[in-house]
Short mmCIF file of C-alpha atoms in Angstrom, two decimals:
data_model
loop_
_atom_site.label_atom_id
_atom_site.label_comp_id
_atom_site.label_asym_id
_atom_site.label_seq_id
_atom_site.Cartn_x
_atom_site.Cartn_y
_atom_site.Cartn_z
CA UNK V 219 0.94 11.03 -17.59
CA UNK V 220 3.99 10.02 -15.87
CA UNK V 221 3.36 7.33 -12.44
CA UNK V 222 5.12 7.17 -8.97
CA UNK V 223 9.12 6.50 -10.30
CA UNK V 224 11.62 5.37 -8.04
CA UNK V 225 15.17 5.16 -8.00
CA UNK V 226 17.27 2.76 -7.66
CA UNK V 227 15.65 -0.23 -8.58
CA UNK V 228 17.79 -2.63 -6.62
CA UNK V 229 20.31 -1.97 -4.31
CA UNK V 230 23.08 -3.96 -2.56
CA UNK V 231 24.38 -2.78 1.15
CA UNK V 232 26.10 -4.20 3.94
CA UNK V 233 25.54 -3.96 7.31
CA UNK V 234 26.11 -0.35 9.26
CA UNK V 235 26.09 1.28 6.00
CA UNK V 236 23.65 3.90 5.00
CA UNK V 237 21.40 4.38 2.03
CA UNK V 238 19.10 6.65 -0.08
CA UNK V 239 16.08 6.39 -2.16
CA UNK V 240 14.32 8.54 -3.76
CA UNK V 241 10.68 8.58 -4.74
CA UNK V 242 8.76 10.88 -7.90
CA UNK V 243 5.42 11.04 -7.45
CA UNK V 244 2.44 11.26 -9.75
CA UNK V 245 1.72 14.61 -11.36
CA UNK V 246 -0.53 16.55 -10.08
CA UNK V 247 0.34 14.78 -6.70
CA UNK V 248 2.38 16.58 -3.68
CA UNK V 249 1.99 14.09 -1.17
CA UNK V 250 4.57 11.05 -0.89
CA UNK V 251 4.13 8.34 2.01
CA UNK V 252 6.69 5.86 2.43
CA UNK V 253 6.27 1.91 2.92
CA UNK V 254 8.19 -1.00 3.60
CA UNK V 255 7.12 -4.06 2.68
CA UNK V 256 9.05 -7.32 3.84
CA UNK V 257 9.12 -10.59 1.99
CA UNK V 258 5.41 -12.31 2.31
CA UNK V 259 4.13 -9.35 4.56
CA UNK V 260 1.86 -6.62 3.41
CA UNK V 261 3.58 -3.15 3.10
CA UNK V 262 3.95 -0.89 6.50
CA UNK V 263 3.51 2.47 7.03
CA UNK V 264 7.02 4.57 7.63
CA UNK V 265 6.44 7.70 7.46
CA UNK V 266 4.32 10.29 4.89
CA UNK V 267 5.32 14.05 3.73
CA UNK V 268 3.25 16.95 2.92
CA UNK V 269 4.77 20.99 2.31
CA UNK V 270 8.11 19.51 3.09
CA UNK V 271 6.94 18.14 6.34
CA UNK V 272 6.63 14.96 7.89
CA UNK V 273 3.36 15.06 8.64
CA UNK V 274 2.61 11.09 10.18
CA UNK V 275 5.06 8.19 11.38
CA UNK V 276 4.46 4.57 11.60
CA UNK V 277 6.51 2.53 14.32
CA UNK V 278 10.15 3.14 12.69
CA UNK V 279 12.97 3.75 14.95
CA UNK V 280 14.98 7.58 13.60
CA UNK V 281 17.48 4.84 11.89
CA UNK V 282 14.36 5.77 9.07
CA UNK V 283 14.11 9.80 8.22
CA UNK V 284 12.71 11.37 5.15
CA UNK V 285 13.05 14.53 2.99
CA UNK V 286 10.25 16.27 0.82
CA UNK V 287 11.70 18.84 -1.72
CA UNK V 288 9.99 22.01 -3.15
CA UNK V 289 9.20 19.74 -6.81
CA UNK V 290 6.69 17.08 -4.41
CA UNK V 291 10.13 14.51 -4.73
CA UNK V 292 11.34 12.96 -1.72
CA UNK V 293 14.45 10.69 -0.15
CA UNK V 294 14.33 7.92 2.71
CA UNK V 295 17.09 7.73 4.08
CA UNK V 296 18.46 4.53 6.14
CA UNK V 297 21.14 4.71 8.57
CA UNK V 298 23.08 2.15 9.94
CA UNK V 299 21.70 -0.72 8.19
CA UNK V 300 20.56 -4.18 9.70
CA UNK V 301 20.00 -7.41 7.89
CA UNK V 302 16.51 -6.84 9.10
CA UNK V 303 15.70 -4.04 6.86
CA UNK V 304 16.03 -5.99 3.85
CA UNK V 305 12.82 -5.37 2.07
CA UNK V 306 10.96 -3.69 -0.77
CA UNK V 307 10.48 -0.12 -0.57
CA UNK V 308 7.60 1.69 -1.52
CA UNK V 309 6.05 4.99 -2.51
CA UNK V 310 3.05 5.92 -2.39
CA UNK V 311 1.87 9.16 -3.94
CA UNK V 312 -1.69 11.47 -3.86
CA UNK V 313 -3.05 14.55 -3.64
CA UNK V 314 -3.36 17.07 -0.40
CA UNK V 315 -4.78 15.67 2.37
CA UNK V 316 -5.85 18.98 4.44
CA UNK V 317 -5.04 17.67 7.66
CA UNK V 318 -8.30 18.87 8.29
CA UNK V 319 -11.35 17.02 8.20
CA UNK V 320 -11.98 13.01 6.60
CA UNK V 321 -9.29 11.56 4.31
CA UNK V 322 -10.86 10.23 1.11
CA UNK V 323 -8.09 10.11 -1.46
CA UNK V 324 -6.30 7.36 -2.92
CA UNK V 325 -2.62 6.30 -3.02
CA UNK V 326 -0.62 5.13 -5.76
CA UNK V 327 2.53 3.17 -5.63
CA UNK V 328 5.17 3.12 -7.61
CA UNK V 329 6.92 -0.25 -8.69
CA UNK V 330 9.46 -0.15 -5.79
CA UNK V 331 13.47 -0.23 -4.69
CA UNK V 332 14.65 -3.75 -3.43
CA UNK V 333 17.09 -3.31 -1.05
CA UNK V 334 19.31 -6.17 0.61
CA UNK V 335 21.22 -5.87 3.48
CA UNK V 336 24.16 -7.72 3.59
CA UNK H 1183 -4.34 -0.06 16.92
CA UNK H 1184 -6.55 -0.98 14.28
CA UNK H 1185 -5.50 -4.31 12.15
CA UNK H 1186 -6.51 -6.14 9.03
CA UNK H 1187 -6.93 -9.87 8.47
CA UNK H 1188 -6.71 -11.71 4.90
CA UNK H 1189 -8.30 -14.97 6.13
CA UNK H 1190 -6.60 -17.15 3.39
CA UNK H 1191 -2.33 -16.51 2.81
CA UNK H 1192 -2.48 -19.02 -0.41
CA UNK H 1193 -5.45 -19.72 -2.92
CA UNK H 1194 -5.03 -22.09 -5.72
CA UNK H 1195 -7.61 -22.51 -8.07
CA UNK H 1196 -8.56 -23.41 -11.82
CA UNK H 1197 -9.52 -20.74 -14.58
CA UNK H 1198 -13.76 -20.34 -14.60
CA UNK H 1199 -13.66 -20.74 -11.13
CA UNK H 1200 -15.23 -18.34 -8.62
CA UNK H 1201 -13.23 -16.38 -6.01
CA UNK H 1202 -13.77 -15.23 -2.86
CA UNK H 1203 -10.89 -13.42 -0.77
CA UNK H 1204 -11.73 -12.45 2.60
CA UNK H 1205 -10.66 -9.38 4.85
CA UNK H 1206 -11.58 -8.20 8.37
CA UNK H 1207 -10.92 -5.41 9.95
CA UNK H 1208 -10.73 -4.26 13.84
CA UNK H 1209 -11.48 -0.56 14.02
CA UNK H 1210 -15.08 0.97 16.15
CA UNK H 1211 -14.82 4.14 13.98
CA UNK H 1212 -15.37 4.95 9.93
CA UNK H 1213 -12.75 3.84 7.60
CA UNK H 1214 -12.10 3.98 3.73
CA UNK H 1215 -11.41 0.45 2.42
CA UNK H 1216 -9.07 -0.40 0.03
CA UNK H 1217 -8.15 -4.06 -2.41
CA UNK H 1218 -4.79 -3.52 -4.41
CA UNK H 1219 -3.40 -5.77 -6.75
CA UNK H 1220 0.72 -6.70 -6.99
CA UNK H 1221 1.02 -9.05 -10.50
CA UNK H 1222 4.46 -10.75 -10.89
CA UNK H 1223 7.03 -8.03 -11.66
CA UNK H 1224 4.74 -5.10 -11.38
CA UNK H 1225 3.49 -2.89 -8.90
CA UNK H 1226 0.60 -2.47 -6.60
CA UNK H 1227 -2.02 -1.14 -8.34
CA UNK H 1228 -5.40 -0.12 -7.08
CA UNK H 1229 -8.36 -2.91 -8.27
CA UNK H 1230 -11.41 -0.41 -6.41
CA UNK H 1231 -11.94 1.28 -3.11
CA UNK H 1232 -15.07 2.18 -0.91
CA UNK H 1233 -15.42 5.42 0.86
CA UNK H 1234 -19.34 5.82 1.27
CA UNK H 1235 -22.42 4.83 -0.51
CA UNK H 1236 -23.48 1.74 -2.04
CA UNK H 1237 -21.71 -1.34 -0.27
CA UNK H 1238 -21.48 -2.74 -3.14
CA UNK H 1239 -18.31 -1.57 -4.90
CA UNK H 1240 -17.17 -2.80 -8.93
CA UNK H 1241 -14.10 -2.41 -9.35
CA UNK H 1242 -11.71 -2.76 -12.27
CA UNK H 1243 -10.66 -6.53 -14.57
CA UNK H 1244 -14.20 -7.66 -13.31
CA UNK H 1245 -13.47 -7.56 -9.70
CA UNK H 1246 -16.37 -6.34 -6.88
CA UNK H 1247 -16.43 -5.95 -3.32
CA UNK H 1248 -19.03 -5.49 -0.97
CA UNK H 1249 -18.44 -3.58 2.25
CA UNK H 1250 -20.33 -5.15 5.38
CA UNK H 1251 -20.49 -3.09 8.61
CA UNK H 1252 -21.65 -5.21 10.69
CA UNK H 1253 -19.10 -8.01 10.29
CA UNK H 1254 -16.01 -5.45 10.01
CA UNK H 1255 -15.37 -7.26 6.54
CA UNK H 1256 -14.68 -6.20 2.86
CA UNK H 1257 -14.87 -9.18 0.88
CA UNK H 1258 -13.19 -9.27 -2.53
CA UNK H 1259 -14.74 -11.88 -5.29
CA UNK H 1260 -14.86 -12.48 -8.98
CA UNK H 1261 -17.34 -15.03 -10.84
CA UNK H 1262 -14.64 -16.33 -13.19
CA UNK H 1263 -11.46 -16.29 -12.90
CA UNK H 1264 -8.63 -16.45 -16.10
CA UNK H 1265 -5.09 -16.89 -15.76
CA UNK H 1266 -4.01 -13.57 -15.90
CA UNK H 1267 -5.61 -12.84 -12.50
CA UNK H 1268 -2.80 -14.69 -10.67
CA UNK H 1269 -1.13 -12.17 -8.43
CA UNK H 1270 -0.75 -11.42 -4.67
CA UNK H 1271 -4.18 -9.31 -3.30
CA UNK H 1272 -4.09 -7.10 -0.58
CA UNK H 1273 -6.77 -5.71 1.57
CA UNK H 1274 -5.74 -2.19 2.76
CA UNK H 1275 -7.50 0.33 5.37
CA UNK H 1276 -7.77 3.74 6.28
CA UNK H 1277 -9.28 5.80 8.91
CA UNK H 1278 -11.75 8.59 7.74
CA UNK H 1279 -10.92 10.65 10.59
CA UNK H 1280 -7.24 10.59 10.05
CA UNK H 1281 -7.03 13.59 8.18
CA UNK H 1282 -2.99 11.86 6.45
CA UNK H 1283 -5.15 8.69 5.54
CA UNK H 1284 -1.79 6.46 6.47
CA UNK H 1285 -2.78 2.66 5.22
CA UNK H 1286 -3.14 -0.54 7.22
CA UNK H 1287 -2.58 -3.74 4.77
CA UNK H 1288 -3.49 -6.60 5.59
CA UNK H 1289 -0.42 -9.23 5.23
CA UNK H 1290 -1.94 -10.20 1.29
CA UNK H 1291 -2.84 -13.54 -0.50
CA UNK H 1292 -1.41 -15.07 -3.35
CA UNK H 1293 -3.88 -16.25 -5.59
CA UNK H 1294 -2.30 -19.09 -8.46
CA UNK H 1295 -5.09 -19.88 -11.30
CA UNK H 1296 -4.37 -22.64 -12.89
CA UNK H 1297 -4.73 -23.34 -17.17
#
C-alpha cells in the first residue's frame, strides 16, 4: 500500500523565481492539505483540497495557490519566491471530510520537498 | 485563534528513563488531539490520536497519552525510554466542528536519549 509521495525531494531556487511541487496521496485517500514547516517550527497550515477545490486556507498570501487533479494528486505552486519561504514542504493526505458535520479522520504526511530559496 | 504549546523545545535524557512531554492547548470548544513523531531522515508519522472516549489513549512503540479537559492539556509519556525513541515530537490539534479538520502543531520538541 503505497504512502503520501512527493516530488522533488530537494529543490534549489533563487529569489523571484517560481516553483512546483507535487504531492500523491495515500490510496484510498482524495483529500491532500498542504503544510509548511520552517526550520525548528512545527508545520503550518497552507491550504487543503477536496473534489478539485480548495476547500480551507491558512494565513498564506496568493504568492501560495494549489491544484487538485481528477487522480486525488495535487501541485503547490510558489510564485515569486522570498528567502523567507525556505522551508520543508509537506503533504498531508486522508479520506473525505464531508464538510458537513465533526471532522474525525486522520492525516498522513508524506516525507517532504526541501526547498531553499536563494 | 486557537494555539498549541509544547512546554519543553529540548529534552535530553538517558535510556530507562521516564518521559513526560507536555502540550496545552487554547480552544473553549471540542477538538481531536493529535502526537506525531518526525525520526531523523523520516517523516512525520502518527504515534496515537484522541477523538472521544477513554482519556486515556495507547498509542503505538509504547507511547500513551492522556487527554485532560480541564487543564486544556494532552500529555505525551513513556515509562522507559531506548535510544531509538530520539526524534522531534509534535503535539497537533484539530477542531471537531471544523468539518476540513485543518491542524494546529504545536512548534515540537526534540527529545535526545542518550546510550
Amino acid at each position: 500500500d503505497a504512502g503520501v509521495t512527493q516530488s522533488p525531494t530537494h529543490l534549489i531556487k533563487t529569489r523571484g523565481q517560481q516553483v512546483t511541487l507535487r504531492c500523491s496521496p495515500k490510496s484510498g485517500h482524495d483529500t491532500v492539505s498542504w503544510y509548511q514547516q520552517a526550520l525548528g517550527q512545527g508545520p503550518q497550515f497552507i491550504f487543503q483540497y477536496y473534489e478539485e477545490e480548495e476547500r480551507q486556507r491558512g494565513n498564506f498570501p496568493d504568492r501560495f495557490s494549489g491544484h487538485q487533479f481528477p487522480n486525488y494528486s495535487s501541485e503547490l505552486n510558489v510564485n515569486a519566491l522570498l528567502l523567507g519561504d525556505s522551508a520543508l514542504y509537506l503533504c498531508a493526505s486522508s479520506t473525505s471530510p464531508s464538510g458537513r458535520g465533526p471532522h474525525t479522520d486522520t492525516q498522513y504526511f508524506g516525507p517532504g520537498t526541501r526547498l531553499t530559496v536563494l | 485563534a486557537q494555539s498549541v504549546s509544547q512546554h519543553n523545545h529540548h529534552v535530553i535524557l538517558s535510556e530507562a528513563a521516564s518521559l513526560e512531554l507536555g502540550c496545552n492547548y487554547s480552544y473553549g470548544g471540542t477538538v481531536n488531539l493529535f502526537w506525531y513523531v518526525q525520526y531523523p531522515g523520516q517523516h512525520l508519522q502518527l504515534l496515537l490520536k484522541y477523538f472521544s472516549g477513554d482519556p486515556l489513549v495507547k498509542g503505538i512503540k509504547g507511547f500513551e497519552a492522556e487527554f485532560i479537559k480541564s487543564k486544556f492539556s494532552f500529555n505525551l509519556r513513556k515509562p522507559s525510554v531506548q535510544w531509538s525513541d530520539t526524534a522531534e515530537y509534535f503535539c497537533a490539534v484539530n477542531v471537531r466542528t471544523d468539518s476540513w479538520g485543518k491542524l494546529q502543531f504545536g512548534a515540537g520538541t526534540q527529545v535526545v536519549v542518550t546510550p
